[in-house]
Structure formats: C-alpha cells, structure tokens
PDB file of C-alpha atoms in Angstrom:
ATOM      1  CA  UNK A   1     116.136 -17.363  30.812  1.00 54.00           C
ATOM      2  CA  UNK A   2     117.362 -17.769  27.169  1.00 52.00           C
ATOM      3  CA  UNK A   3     115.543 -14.927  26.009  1.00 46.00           C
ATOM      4  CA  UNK A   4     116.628 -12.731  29.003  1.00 45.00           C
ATOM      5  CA  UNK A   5     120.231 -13.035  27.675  1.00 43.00           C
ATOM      6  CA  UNK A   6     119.313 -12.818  23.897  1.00 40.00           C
ATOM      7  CA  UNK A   7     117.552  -9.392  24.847  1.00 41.00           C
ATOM      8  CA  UNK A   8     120.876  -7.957  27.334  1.00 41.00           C
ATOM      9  CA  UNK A   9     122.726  -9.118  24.650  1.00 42.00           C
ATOM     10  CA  UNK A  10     120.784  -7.254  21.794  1.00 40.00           C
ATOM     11  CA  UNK A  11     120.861  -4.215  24.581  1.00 44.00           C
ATOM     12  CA  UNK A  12     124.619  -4.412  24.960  1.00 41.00           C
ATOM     13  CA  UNK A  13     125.387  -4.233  20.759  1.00 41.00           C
ATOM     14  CA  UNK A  14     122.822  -1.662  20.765  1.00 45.00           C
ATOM     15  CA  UNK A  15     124.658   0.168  22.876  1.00 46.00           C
ATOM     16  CA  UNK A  16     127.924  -0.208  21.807  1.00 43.00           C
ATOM     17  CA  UNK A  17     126.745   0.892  18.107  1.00 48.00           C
ATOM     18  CA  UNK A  18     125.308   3.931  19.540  1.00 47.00           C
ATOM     19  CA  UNK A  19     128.179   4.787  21.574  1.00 48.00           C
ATOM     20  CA  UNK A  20     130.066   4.445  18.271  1.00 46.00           C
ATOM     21  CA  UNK A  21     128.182   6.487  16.129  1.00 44.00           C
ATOM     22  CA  UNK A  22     128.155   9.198  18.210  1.00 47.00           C
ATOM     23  CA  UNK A  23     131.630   9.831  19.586  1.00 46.00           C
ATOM     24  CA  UNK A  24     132.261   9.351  15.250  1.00 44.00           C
ATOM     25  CA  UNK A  25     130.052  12.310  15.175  1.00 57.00           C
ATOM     26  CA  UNK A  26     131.397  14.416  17.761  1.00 87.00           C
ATOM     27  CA  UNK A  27     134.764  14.497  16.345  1.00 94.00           C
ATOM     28  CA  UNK A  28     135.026  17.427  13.888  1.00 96.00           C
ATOM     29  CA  UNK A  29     137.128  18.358  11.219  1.00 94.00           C
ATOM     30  CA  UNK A  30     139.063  21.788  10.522  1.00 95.00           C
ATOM     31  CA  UNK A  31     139.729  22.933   6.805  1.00 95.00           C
ATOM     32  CA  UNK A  32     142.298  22.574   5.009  1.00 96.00           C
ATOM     33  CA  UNK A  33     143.645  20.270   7.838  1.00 97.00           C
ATOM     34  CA  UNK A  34     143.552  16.596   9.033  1.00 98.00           C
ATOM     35  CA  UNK A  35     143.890  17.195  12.889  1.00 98.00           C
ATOM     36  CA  UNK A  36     140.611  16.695  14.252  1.00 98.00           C
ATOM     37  CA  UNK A  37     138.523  17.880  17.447  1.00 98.00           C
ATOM     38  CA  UNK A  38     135.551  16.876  20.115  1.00 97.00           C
ATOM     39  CA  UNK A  39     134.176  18.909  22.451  1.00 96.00           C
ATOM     40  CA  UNK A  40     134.867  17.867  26.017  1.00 96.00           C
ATOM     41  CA  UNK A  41     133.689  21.312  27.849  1.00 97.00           C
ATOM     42  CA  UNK A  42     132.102  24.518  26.407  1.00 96.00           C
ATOM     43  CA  UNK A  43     133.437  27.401  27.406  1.00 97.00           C
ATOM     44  CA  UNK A  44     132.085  30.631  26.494  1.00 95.00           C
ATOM     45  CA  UNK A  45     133.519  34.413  26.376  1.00 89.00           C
ATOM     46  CA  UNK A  46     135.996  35.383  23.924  1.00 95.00           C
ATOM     47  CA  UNK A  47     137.815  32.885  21.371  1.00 97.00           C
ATOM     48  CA  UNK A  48     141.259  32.280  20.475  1.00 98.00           C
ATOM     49  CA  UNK A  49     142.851  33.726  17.495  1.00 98.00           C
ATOM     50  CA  UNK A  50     145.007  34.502  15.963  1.00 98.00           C
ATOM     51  CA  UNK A  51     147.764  35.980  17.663  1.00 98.00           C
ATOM     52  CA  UNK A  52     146.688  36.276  21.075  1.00 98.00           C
ATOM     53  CA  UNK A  53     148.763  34.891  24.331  1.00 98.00           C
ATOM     54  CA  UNK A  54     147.221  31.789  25.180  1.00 98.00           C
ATOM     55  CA  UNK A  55     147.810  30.127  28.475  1.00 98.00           C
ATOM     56  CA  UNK A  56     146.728  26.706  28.411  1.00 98.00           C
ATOM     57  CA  UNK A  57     146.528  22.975  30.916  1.00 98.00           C
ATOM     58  CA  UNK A  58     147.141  20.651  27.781  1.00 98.00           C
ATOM     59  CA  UNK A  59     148.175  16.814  28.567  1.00 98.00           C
ATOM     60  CA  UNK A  60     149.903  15.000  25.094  1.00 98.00           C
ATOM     61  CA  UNK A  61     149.396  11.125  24.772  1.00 98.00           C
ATOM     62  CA  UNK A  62     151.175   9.230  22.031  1.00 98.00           C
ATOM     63  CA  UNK A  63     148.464   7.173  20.722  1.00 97.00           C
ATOM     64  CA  UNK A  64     150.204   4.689  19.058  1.00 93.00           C
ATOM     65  CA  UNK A  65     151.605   3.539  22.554  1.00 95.00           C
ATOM     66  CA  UNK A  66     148.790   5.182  25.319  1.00 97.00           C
ATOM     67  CA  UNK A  67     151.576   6.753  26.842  1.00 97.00           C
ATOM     68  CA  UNK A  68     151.117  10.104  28.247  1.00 97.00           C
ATOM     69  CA  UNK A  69     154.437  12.407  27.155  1.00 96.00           C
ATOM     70  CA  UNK A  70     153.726  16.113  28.415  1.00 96.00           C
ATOM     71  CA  UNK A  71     151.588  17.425  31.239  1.00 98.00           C
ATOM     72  CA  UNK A  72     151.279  20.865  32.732  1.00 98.00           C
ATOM     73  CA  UNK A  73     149.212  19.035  35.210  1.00 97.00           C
ATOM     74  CA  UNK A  74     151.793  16.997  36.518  1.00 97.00           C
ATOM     75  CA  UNK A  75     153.617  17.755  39.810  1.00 96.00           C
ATOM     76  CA  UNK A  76     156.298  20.592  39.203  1.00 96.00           C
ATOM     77  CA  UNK A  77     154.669  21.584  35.844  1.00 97.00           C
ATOM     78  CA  UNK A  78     152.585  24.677  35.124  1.00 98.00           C
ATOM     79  CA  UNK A  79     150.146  26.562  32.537  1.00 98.00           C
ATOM     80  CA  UNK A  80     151.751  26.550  29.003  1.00 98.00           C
ATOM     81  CA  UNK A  81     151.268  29.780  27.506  1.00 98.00           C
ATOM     82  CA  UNK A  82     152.261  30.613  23.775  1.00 98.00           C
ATOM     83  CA  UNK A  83     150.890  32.753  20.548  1.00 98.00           C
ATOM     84  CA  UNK A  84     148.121  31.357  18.997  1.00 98.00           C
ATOM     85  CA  UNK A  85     147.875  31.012  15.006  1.00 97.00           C
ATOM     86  CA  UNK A  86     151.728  31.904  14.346  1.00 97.00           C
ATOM     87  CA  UNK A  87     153.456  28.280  14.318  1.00 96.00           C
ATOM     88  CA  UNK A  88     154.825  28.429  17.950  1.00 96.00           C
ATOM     89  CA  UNK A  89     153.662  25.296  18.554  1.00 97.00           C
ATOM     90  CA  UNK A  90     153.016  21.729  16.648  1.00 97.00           C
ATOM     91  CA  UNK A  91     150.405  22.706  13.295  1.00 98.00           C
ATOM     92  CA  UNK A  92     147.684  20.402  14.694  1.00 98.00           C
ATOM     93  CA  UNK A  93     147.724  22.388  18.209  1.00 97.00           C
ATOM     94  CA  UNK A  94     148.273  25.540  16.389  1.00 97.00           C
ATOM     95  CA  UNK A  95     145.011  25.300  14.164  1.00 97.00           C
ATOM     96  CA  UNK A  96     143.093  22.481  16.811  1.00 97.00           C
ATOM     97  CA  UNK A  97     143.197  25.587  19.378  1.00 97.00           C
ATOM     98  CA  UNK A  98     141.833  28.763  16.983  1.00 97.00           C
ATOM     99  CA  UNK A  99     138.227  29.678  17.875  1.00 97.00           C
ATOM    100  CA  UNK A 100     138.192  27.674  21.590  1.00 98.00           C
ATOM    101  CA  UNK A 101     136.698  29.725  23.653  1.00 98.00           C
ATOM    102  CA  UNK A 102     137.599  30.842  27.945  1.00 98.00           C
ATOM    103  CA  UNK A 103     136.811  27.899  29.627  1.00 97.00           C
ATOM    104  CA  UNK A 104     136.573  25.269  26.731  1.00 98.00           C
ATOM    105  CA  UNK A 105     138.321  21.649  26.950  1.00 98.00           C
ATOM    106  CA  UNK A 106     138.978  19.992  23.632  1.00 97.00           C
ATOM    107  CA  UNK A 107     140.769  16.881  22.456  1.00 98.00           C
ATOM    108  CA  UNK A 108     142.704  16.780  19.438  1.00 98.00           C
ATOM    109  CA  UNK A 109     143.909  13.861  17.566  1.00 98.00           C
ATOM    110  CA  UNK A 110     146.860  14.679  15.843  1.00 98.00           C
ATOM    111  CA  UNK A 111     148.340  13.050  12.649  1.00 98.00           C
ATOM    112  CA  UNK A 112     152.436  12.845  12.510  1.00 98.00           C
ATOM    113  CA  UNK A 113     152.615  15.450   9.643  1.00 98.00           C
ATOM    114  CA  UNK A 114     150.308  17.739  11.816  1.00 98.00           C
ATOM    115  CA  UNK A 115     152.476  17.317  14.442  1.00 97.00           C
ATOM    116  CA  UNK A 116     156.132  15.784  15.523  1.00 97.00           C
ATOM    117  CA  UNK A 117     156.794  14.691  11.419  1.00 96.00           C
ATOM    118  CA  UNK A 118     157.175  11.085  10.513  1.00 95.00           C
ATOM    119  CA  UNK A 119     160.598  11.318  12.591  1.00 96.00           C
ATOM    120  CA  UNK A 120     158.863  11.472  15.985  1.00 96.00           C
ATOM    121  CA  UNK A 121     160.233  12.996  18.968  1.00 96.00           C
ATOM    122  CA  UNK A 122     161.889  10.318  20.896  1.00 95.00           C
ATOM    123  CA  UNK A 123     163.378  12.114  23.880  1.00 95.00           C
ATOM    124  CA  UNK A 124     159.814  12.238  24.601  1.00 95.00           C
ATOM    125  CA  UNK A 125     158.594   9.077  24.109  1.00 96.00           C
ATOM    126  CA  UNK A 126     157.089   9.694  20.840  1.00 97.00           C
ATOM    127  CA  UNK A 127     157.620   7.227  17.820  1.00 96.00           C
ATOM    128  CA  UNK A 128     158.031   7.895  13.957  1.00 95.00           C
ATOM    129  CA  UNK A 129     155.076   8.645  12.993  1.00 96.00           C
ATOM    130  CA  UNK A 130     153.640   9.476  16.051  1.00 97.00           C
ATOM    131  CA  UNK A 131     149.715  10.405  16.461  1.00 98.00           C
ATOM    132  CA  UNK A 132     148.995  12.444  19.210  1.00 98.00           C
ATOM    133  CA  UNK A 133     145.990  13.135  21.469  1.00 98.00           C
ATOM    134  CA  UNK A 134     145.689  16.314  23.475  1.00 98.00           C
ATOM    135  CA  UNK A 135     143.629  17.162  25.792  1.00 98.00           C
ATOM    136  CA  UNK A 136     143.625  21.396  25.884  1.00 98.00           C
ATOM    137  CA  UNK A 137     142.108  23.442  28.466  1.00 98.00           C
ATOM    138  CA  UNK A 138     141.722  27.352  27.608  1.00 98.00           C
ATOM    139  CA  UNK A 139     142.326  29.006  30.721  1.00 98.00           C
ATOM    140  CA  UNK A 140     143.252  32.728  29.852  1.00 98.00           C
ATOM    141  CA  UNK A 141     142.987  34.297  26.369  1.00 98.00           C
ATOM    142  CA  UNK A 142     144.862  38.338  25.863  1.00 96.00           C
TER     143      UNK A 142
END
C-alpha cells in the first residue's frame, strides 16, 4: 500500500512539472514588446495586419484580482470591431492581435505599461498597475 501512494504521488509531481513546462512553453513572446501570447485555437485564412477592420469576441480579466472587466460575450454585448496596428486600442491588444489569423483564439497577458498604465482603469474594475488577460477570438478580418 505504501508504495502504491509513493508511486501516485511521484505520478501526480510528474505531472504537475509537465503541465508546467509546457504551458511555460506555449506562451510566446512578440518583439520589441513584453505582452505575451498562447495559442488557444488555430485559425487559418488570412492574418491580421496592419490596418485592417477587425471584428473580434475578446473577454478582459484583471489578473491581479481574477475579475472579469469586459465581455462582448456577455448578455447585451456584441463583436468589438476596430483597426488593427494603428493604436485604437490598448498596445498589448494592438500588437498581441497582428498576424492572428480567421478563426484563431489567443490569450494575451498584458503588462500595465502595455496596457491601462500604472494608473489603472478603475471605472472598470482595473487596479494601478493592472495586468490583463484576454482572451481574443478573430472572427472577421477586411
């Protein structure tokens, strides 16, 4: 019996440490930038760049608290739609979203200066110094 639990217990670490290492790896980096990106869905067709109209399901959580902020998945919200590559939107969304392609789901983790600044954005919930994670859906590219 001991060494039944000594070897789910190896299993579990195991486990854990490979879990680890590769969502570390799936997270990638974009140059010249600290906002980072994984992978949730491919997509595949054309890509965003810059300055196309992108139209867009994104959900915004403040990490620093796990509270969700902005949906256009919520009830009474829609598709959010902007210009892609032209500062419309918050740097780490702006450069997180070039080269996505139809289809594609990413999530971003964005530092304060890549996003609402070290003074936050508090009518929405988010703290000085907030980091954000988005979770971006590309669902129309012109």
């Amino acid at each position: 019996m001991r060494c039944a639990v000594v070897v789910l217990a190896l299993c579990v670490v195991a486990a854990v440490r490979a879990e680890d290492e590769d969502a570390a790896e799936e997270f990638q980096t974009i140059k010249g930038f600290d906002t980072t990106y994984r992978i949730v869905k491919a997509g595949d067709g054309k890509s965003v760049e810059k300055g196309n109209k992108v139209t867009v399901h994104a959900t915004g959580i403040v990490q620093n608290t796990g509270k969700k902020f902005w949906s256009t998945k919520d009830k009474g919200q829609q598709p959010f739609t902007y210009t892609a590559g032209v500062g419309g939107v918050i740097k780490g969304w702006d450069q997180g979203c070039l080269g996505m392609k139809l289809g594609e789901v990413r999530k971003l983790i964005i530092p304060a200066h890549e996003g609402y600044g070290e003074q936050g954005f508090p009518a929405w919930g988010i703290p000085k110094g907030g980091i954000l994670d988005f979770e971006i859906e590309i669902l129309k590219i012109n």
